[in-house]
Coordinates of C-alpha atoms and ligand atoms in Angstrom, one line a residue:
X30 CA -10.5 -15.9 37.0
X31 CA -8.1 -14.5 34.4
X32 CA -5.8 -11.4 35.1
X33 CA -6.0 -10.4 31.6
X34 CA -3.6 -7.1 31.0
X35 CA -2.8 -6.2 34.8
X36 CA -0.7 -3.6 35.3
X37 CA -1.0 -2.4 31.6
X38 CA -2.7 0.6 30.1
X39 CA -6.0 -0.7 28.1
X40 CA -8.0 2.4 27.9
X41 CA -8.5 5.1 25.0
X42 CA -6.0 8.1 25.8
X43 CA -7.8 11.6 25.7
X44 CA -7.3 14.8 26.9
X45 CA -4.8 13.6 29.6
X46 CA -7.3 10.9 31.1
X47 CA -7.4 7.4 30.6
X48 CA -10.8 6.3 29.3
X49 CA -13.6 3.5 28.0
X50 CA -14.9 3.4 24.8
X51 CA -17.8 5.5 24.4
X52 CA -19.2 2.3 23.2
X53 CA -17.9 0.2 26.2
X54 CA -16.6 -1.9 23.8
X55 CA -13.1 -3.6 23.6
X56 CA -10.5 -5.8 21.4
X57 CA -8.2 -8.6 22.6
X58 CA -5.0 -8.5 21.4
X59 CA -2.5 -11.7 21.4
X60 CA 0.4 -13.2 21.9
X61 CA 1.6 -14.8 18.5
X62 CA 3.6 -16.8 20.2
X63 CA 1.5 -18.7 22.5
X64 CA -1.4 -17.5 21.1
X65 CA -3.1 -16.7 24.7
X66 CA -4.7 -13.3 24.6
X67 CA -2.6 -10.6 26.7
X68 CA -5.3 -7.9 27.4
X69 CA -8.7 -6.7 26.3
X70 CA -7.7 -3.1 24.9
X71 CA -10.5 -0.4 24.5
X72 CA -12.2 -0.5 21.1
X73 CA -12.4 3.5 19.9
X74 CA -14.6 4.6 17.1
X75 CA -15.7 7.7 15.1
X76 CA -16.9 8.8 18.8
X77 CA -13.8 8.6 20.6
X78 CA -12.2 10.0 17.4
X79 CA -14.3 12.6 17.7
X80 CA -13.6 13.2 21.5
X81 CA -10.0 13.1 20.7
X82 CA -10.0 15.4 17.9
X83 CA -11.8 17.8 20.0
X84 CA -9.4 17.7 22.9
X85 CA -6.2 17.8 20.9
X86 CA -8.2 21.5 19.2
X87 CA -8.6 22.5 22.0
X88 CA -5.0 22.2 23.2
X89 CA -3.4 24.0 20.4
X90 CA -4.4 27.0 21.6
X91 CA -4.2 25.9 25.6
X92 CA -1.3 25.9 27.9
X93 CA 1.4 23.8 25.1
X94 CA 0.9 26.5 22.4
X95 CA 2.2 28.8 25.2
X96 CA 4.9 26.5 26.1
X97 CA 7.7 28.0 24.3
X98 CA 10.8 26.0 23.3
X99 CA 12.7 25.3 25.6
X100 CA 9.5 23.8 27.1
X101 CA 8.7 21.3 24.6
X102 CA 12.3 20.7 24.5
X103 CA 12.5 19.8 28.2
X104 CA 9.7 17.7 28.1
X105 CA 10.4 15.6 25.3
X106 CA 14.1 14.8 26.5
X107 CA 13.0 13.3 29.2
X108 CA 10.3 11.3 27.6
X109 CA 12.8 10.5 26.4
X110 CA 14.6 9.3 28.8
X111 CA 11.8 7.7 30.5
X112 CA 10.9 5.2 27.3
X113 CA 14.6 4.2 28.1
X114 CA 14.3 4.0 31.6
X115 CA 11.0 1.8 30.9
X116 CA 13.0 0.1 28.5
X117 CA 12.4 -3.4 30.0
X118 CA 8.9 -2.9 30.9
X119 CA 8.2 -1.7 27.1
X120 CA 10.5 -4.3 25.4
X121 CA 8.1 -6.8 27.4
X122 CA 5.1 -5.2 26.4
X123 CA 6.4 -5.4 22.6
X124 CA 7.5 -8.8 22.4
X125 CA 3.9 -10.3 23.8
X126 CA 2.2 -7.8 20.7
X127 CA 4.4 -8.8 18.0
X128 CA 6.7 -11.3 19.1
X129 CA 10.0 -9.9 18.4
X130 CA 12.9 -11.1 20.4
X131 CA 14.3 -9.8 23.4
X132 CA 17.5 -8.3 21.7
X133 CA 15.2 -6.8 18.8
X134 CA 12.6 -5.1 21.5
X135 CA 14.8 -4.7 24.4
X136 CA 18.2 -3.4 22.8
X137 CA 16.9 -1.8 19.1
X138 CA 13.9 -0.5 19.2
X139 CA 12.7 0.9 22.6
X140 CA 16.4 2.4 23.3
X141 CA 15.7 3.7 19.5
X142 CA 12.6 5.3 20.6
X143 CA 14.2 7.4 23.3
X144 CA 16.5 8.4 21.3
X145 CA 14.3 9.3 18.6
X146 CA 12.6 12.0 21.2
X147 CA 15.8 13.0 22.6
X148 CA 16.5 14.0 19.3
X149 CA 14.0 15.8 18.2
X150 CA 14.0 17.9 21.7
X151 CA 16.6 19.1 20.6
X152 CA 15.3 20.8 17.7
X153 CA 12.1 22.3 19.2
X154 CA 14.4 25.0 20.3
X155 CA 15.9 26.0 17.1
X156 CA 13.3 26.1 14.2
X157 CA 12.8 29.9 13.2
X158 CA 12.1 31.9 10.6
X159 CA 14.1 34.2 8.3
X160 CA 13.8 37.5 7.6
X161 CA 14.9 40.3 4.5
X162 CA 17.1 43.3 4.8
X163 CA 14.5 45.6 3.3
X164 CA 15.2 49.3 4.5
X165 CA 11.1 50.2 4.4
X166 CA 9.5 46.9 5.0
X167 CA 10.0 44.4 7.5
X168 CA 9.9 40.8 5.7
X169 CA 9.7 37.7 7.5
X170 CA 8.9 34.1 7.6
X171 CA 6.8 32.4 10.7
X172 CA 7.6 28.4 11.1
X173 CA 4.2 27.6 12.3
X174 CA 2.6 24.3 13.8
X175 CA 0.7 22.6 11.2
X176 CA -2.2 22.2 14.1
X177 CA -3.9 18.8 14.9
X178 CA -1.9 15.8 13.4
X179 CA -3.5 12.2 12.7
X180 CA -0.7 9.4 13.4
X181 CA -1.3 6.2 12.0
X182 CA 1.2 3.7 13.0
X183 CA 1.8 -0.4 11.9
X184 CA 2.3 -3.1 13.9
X185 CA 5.8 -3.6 13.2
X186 CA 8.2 -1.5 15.4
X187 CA 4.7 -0.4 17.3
X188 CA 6.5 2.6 19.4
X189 CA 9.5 3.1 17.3
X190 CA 7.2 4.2 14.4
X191 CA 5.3 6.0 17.0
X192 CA 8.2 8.0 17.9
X193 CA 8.8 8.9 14.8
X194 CA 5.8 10.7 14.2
X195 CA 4.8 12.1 18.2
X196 CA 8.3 13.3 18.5
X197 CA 9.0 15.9 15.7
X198 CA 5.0 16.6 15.7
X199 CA 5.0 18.0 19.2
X200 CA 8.6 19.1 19.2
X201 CA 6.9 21.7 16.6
X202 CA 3.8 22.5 18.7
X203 CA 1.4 20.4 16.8
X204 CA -1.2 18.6 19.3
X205 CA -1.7 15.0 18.1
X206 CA -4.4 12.1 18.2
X207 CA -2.2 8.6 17.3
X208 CA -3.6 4.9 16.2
X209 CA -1.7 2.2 16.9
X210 CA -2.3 -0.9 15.0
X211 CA -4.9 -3.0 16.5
X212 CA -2.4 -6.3 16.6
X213 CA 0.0 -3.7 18.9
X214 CA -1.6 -0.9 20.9
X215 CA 0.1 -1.7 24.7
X216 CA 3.2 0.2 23.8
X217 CA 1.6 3.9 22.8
X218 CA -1.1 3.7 25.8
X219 CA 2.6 3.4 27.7
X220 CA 3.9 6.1 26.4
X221 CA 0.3 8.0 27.4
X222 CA 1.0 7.3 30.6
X223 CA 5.0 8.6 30.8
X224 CA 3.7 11.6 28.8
X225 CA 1.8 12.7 31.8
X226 CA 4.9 12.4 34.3
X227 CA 7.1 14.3 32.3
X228 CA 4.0 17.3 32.2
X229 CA 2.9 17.3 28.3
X230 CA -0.5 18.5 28.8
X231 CA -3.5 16.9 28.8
X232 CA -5.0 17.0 25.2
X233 CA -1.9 17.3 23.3
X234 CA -1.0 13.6 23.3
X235 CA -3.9 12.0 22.4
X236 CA -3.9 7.6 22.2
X237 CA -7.0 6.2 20.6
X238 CA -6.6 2.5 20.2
X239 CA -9.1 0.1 17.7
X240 CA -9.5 -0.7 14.5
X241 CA -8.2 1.2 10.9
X242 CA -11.5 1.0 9.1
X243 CA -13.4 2.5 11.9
X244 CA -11.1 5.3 14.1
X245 CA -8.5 5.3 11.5
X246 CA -10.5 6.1 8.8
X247 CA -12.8 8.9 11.4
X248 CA -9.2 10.3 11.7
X249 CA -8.6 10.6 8.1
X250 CA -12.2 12.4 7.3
X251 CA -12.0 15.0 10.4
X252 CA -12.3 18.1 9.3
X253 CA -10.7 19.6 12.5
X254 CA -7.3 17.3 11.5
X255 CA -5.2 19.6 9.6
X256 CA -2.4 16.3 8.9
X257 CA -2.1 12.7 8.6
X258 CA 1.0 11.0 8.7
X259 CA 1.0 7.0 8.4
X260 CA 3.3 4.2 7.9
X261 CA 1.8 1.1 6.9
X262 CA 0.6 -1.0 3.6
X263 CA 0.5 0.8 -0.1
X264 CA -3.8 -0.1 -0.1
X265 CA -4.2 1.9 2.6
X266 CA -1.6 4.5 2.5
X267 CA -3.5 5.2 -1.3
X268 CA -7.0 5.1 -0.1
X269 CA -6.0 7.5 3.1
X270 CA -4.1 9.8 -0.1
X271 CA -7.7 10.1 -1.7
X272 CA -10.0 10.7 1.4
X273 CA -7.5 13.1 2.8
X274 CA -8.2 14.9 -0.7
X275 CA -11.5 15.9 0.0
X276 CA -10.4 18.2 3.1
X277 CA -7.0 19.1 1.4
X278 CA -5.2 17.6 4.5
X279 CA -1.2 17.2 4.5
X280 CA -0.5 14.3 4.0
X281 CA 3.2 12.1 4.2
X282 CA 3.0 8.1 3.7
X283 CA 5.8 5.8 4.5
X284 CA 4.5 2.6 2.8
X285 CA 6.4 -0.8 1.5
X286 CA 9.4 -1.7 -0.1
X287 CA 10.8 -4.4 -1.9
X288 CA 14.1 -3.3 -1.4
X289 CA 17.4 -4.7 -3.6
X290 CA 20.8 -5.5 -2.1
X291 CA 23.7 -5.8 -4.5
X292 CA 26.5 -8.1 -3.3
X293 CA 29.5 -7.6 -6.0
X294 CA 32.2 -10.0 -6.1
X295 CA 34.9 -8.0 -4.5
X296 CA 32.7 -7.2 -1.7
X297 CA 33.7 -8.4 1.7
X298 CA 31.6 -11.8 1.0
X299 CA 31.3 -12.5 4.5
X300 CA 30.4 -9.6 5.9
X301 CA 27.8 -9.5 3.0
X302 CA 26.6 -12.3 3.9
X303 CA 25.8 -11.9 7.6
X304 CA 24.6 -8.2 6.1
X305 CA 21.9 -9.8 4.0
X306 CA 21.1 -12.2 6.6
X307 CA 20.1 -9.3 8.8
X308 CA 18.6 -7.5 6.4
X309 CA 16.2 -10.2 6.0
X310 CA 16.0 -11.9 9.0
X311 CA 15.9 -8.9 11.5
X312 CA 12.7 -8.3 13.1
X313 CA 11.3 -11.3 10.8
X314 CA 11.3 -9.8 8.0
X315 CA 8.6 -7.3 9.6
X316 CA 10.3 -4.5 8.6
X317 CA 9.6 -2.0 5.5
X318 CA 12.9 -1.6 4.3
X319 CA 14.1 -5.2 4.4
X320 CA 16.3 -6.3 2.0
X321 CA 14.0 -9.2 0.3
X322 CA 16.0 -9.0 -3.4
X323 CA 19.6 -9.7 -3.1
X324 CA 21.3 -9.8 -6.6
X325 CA 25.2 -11.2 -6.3
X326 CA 27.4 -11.3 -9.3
X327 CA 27.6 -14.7 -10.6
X328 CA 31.6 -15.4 -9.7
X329 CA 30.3 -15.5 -6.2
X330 CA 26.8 -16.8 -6.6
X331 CA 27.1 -20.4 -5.6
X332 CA 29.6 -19.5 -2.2
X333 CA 27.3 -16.9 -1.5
X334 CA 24.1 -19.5 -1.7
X335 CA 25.6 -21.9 0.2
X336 CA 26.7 -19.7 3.1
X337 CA 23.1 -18.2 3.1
X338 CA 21.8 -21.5 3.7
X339 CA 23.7 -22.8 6.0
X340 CA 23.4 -19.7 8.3
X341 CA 19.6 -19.4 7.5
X342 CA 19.2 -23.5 8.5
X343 CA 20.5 -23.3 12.1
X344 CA 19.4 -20.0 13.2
X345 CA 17.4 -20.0 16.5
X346 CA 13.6 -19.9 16.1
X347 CA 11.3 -20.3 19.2
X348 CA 10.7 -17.9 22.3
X349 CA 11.3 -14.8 21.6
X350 CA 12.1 -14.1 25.7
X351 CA 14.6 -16.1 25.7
X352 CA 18.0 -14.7 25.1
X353 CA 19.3 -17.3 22.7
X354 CA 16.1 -17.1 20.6
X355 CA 17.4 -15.2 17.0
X356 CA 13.8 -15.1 15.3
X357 CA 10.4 -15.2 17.0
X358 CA 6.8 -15.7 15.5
X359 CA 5.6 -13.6 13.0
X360 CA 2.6 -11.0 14.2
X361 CA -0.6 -12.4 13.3
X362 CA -2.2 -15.5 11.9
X363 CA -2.8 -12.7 9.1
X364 CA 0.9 -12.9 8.4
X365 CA 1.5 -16.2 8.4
X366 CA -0.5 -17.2 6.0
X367 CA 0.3 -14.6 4.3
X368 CA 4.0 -15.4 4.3
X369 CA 3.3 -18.9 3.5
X370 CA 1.2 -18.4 0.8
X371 CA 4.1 -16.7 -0.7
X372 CA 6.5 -19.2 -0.2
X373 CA 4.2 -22.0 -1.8
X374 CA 4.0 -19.1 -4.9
X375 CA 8.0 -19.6 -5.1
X376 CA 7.7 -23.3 -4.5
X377 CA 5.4 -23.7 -7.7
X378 CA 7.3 -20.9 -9.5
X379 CA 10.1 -22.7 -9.8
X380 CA 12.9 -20.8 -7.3
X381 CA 15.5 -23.3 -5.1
X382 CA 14.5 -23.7 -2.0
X383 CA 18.2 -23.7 -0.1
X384 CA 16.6 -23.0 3.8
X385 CA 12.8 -23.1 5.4
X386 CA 9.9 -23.2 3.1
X387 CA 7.9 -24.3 6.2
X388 CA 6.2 -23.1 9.6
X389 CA 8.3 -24.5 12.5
X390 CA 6.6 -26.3 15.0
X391 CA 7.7 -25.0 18.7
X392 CA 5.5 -26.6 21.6
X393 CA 2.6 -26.8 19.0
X394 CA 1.7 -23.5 19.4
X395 CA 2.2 -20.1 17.8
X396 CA 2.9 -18.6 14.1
X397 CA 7.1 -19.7 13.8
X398 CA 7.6 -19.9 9.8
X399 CA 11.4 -21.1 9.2
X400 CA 14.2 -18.4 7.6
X401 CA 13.6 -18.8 4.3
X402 CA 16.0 -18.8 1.5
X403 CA 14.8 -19.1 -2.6
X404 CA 17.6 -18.9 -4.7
X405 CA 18.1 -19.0 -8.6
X406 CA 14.7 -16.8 -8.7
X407 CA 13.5 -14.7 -11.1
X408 CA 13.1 -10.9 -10.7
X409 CA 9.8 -11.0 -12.9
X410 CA 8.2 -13.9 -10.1
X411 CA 5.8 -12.7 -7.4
X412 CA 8.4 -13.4 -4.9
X413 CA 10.6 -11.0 -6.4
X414 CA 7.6 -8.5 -7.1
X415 CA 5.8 -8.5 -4.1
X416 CA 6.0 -7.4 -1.0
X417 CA 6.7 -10.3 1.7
X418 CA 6.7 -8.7 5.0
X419 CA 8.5 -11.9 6.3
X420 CA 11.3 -13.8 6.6
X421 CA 11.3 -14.7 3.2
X422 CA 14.5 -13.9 0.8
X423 CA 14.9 -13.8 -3.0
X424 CA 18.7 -14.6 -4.6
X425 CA 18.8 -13.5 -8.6
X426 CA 22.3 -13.8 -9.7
X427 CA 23.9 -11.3 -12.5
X428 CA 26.6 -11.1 -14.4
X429 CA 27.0 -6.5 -14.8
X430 CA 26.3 -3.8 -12.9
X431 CA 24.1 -2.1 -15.2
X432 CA 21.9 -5.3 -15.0
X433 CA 22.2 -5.4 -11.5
X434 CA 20.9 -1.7 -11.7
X435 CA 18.1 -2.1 -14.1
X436 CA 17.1 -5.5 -12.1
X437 CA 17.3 -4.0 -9.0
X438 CA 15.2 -0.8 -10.2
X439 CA 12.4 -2.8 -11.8
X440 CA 10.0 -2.8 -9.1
X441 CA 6.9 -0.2 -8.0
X442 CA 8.6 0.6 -4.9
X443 CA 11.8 2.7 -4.0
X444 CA 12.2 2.4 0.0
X445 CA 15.6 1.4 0.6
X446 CA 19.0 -0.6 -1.2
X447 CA 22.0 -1.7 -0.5
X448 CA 25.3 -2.3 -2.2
X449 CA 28.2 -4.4 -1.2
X450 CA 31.8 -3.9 -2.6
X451 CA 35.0 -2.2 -2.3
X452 CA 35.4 0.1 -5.3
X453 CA 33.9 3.4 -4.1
X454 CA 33.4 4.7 -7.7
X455 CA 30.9 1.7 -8.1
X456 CA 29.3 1.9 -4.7
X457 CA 28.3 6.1 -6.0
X458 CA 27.3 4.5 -9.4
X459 CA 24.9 2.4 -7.6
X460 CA 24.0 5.1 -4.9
X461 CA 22.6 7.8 -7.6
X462 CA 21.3 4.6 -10.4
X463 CA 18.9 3.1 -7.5
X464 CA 15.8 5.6 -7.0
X465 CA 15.8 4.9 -3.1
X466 CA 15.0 7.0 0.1
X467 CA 17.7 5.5 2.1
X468 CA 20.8 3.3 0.5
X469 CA 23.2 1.4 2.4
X470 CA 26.9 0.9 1.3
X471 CA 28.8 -2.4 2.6
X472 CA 25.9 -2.4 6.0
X473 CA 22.4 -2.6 5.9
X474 CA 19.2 -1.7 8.3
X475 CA 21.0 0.5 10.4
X476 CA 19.5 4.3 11.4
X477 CA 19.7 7.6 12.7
X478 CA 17.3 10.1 14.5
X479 CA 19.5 12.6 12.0
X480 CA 18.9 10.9 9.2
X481 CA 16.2 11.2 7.0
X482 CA 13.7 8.1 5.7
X483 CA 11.4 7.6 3.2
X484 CA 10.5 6.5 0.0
X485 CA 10.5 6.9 -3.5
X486 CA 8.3 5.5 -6.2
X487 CA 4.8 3.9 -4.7
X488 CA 6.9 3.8 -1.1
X489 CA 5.1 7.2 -0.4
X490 CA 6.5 10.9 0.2
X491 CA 7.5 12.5 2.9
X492 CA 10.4 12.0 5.5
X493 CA 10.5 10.9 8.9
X494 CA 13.2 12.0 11.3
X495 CA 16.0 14.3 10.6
X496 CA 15.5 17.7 9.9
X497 CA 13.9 17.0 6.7
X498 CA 11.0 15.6 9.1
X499 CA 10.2 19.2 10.7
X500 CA 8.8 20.1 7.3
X501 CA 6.1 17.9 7.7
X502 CA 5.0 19.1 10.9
X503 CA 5.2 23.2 10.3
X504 CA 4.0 25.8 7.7
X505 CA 5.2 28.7 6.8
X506 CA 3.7 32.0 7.3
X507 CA 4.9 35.2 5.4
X508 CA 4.5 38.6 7.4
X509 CA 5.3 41.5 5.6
X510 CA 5.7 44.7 7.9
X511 CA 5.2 48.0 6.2
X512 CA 8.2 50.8 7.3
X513 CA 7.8 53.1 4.7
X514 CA 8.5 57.0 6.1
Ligands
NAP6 P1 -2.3 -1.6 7.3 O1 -3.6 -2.2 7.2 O2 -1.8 -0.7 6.3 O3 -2.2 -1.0 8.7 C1 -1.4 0.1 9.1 C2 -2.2 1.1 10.0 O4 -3.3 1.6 9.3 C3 -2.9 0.4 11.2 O5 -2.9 1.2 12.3 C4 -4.3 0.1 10.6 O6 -5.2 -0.2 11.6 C5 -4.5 1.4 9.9 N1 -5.6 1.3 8.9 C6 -6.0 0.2 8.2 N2 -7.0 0.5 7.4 C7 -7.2 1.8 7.5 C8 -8.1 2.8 6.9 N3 -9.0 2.4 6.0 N4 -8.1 4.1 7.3 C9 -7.2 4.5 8.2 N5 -6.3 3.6 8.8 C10 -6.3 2.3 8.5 O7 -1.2 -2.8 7.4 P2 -1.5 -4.2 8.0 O8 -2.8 -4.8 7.6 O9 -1.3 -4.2 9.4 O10 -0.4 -5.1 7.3 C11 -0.6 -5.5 5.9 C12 0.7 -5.3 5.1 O11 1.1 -4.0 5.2 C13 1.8 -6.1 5.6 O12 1.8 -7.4 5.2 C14 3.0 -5.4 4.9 O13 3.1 -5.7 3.6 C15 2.5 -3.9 5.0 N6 3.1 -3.2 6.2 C16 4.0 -2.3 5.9 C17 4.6 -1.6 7.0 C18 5.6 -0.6 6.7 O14 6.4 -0.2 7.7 N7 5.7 0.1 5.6 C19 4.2 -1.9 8.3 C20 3.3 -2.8 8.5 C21 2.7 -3.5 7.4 P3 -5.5 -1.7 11.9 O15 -4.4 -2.1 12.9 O16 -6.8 -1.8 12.6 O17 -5.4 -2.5 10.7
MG7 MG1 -4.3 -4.1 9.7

C-alpha cells in the first residue's frame, strides 16, 4: 500500500477548513525527477470556486476588516517567520513539485518568501490617506481594500510568487482565493496551514488547488472577485485580460520575457560570465526574467563563448537533493519537450551548438535536459524570439551600442535586462534605451521585497512588491466633508 502525500496538505483550503472537492475528485502531482507521483491533491472546480469566493465575501466584512493595522501587520510578520522557520520542510516540498535544487528551494526562494511577508507587514501599518487644508470643507482621501482578490500563480517559484501576491493583498485588507499551478500546489496548501497558527481568519486566505481552465477560469468570471492578479504565460495572461473585461475587474499580469544581457568589452568578463551563466541557468531557466539573449561586443565574443561553454559543459545535473547537484529536471514532461523542441529549432536554424543540445540521462529516469549554449545566433531566429522557459541560451555578437540597443529592444516583451561594463555613462544609456521593468547593471537575477517588478511591452502591467505593489491591492475613496458656517 502506497503512502502517497503523508504528512502533506492535499485538500482545497476554504474558509479556514481543510476540505474535499465538492466533486471528490483529485489530481496527482509528480516528481519530475523520478517521475513517481508525490500526492493525490484535491481537484477544485467552479464549485469550490464558488465556495471560496463566497467565504472570502464574507470575510471582508467579518472579524479581518475589523483587524486594524497593526493586526494585519502582526500577523503577517510572523507568517512570515514561520515560512522561514518551515524553511526545510517547504524547500522539500518544492523540490519534489518542480525539481529545483536544494540551494535554489532551500536558500532562495522559501527564505525569499518570508521575507516577502515580513516586508509587506510592515506596510499594513502605514498606508493612509491625505487630506486638503480647506477652511469650510473637510477633503480627504480613503486608501481602501480593493475587496476579494483572485491569485493565479505558475509553477515556477510556486510560493515565492504566491507571496508576492497573498502578502501585499492582505497586508491591505483584501480577503483572497489563490490557484497554484496544478504541476505545484503542496507549497500554498502549506502556507494554509501556517496561516491558521499565526490567527488570519478563516475565509480570508483562501487555497483552491486544480486545474486553470476549470477553477482558474471560475475565478476570472466571478462576479463577486473584484481583482485578479496572475503571473504566468502571455496566452493566458491575454485571454484572462479579455474575460476580466466583461466584469470590469482589476486586473495586473506579470507574463514572459525574453530578456537581453549586454556584456561590453570593458566589462569585468568574468564576472560576466558567471553573471550570464546564472542568469540562464538559475532555477533552469524556469524563471520569467531570465537572461536567454546575451549580446557581447565582438572584441570579446570568442573568450566569452569559450568560457560559457566550458562552464555550461561540467556543471552538475542530476538530484536536485543533493547538495552538489547545480541544475535539476525541468517541471514537467510539458517542458521538456517543450525545451527540446526548441533546441532542435536552433539546431536546424543554423546557431553553434558550444554546450548540451540534449536531455541528460541520470538513472533512466526523469526530465534532465543539458545547459545549453547556441552561439553565433541570430536575433531574428525563434530561439532568439521566443520564449524558452529553460536552460536554453542565445549568444549574438555586436560590434555598437546602439546595435546592441536596437538588437536587444527588438522583441514583444520588456521584462527584465542587464548590462555589463564599467563606464557608468554607458550602463544609464542602456538603462533608459531598454524598455524594461527591472534592469540589472554588472549582476543579474537578484531581488528585493522593496523593489518593484514587472513588465513592459506584452510582459503585462502592474507591479509586484514594493510600494508600487500596494496600488494594486487598494482604491481610493474621495470624502468631501461640508464645514461651511
Ligand atoms: P500558464 O498556463 O500560463 O499557467 C499559469 C497559471 O494560470 C496556472 O495556475 C494555470 O493553471 C493557470 N491557468 C491556465 N489556464 C488558465 C485559464 N484559462 N484561466 C485561468 N487560469 C489559467 O503557464 P504554464 O502552462 O504552466 O506554462 C507555459 C509557459 O508559460 C511556460 O513555458 C513559460 O513560457 C510561461 N511561464 C511563465 C511564467 C512567468 O513567471 N512569467 C511562469 C510559468 C510559465 P494550470 O496549472 O492548471 O495550468
Ligand atoms: Mg499550465
Amino acid at each position: 500500500m502506497e503512502d502517497r502525500g503523508e504528512g502533506m496538505q492535499t485538500k482545497l483550503f476554504i474558509n479556514g477548513e481543510f476540505v474535499d472537492a465538492a466533486s471528490g475528485k483529485t489530481f496527482e502531482t509528480t516528481n519530475p525527477a523520478t517521475e513517481d507521483v508525490i500526492a493525490n491533491v484535491a481537484e477544485g472546480e467552479a464549485a469550490d470556486i464558488d465556495a471560496a469566493v463566497e467565504a472570502a465575501n464574507r470575510a471582508r466584512t467579518g472579524k479581518w476588516a475589523r483587524f486594524d493595522g497593526r493586526k494585519r501587520q502582526d500577523a503577517l510578520f510572523r507568517l512570515g517567520q514561520r515560512i522561514q522557520e518551515c524553511a526545510t520542510e517547504l524547500a522539500d516540498l518544492e523540490m519534489q513539485d518542480t525539481g529545483k535544487t536544494a540551494f535554489d528551494a532551500g536558500v532562495v526562494e522559501i527564505p525569499l518568501a518570508g521575507e516577502v511577508f515580513k516586508y509587506f507587514a510592515g506596510w499594513a501599518t502605514k498606508v493612509h490617506g491625505g487630506t486638503t487644508n480647506d477652511p469650510f470643507a473637510l477633503k480627504m482621501t480613503l486608501r481602501e481594500p480593493v475587496g476579494v482578490c483572485g491569485l493565479i500563480v505558475p509553477w515556477n517559484f510556486p510560493l515565492l510568487m504566491a507571496a508576492w501576491k497573498v502578502a501585499p493583498a492582505l497586508a491591505m485588507g483584501n480577503t483572497v482565493v489563490l490557484k497554484p499551478a496544478e504541476q505545484s500546489p503542496l507549497t500554498a496548501l502549506k502556507l494554509a496551514e501556517l496561516a491558521i497558527e499565526v490567527g488570519i481568519p478563516p475565509g480570508v486566505l483562501n487555497v483552491v488547488t486544480g486545474y486553470g481552465p476549470t477553477a482558474g477560469a471560475r475565478l476570472v468570471e466571478h462576479p463577486d472577485v473584484q481583482k485578479i492578479a496572475f503571473t504566468g504565460s502571455g496566452d493566458v495572461g491575454k485571454e484572462i485580460a479579455a474575460k476580466a473585461a466583461k466584469t470590469l475587474k482589476r486586473v495586473t499580469l506579470e507574463l514572459g520575457g525574453k530578456s537581453p544581457n549586454i556584456i561590453f568589452a570593458d566589462a569585468d568578463v568574468d564576472a560576466a560570465v558567471k553573471g550570464a551563466l546564472g542568469g540562464i541557468f538559475y532555477n533552469k531557466g524556469e524563471v520569467c526574467a531570465a537572461g536567454s539573449r546575451l549580446f557581447v561586443e565582438r572584441s570579446i565574443y570568442d573568450d566569452v563563448v569559450a568560457k560559457l561553454g566550458a562552464i555550461a559543459n561540467k556543471m552538475a545535473i542530476g538530484d536536485p537533493k543533493e547538495k552538489t547537484t547545480r541544475m535539476g529536471p525541468v517541471t514537467s514532461k510539458e517542458q521538456f519537450d517543450k525545451v527540446m523542441h526548441y533546441i532542435e529549432a536552433g539546431k536546424n536554424e543554423g546557431a553553434r551548438l558550444v554546450a548540451g543540445g540534449e536531455a541528460a540521462d541520470v538513472n533512466g529516469k526523469g526530465y534532465f535536459i543539458r545547459p545549453t549554449v547556441f552561439a553565433d545566433v541570430d536575433n531574428g531566429m525563434k530561439i532568439a524570439q521566443e520564449e524558452i522557459f529553460g536552460p536554453v541560451l542565445a549568444v549574438i555578437p555586436f560590434d555598437t551600442e546602439e546595435e546592441a540597443i536596437a538588437a536587444a529592444n527588438d522583441t514583444p516583451y520588456g521584462l527584465a535586462a542587464a548590462v555589463w561594463t564599467r563606464d557608468v555613462k554607458r550602463a544609464l544609456r542602456v538603462v533608459r534605451g531598454v524598455p524594461a521593468g527591472t534592469v540589472w547593471v554588472n549582476t543579474y537575477n537578484l531581488y528585493d521585497p522593496a523593489l518593484p517588478f514587472g513588465g513592459f511591452k506584452e510582459s503585462g502591467f502592474g507591479r509586484d512588491l514594493g510600494e508600487a505593489a500596494l496600488e494594486q491591492y487598494t482604491e481610493t475613496k474621495s470624502v468631501w466633508i461640508d464645514l461651511s458656517p
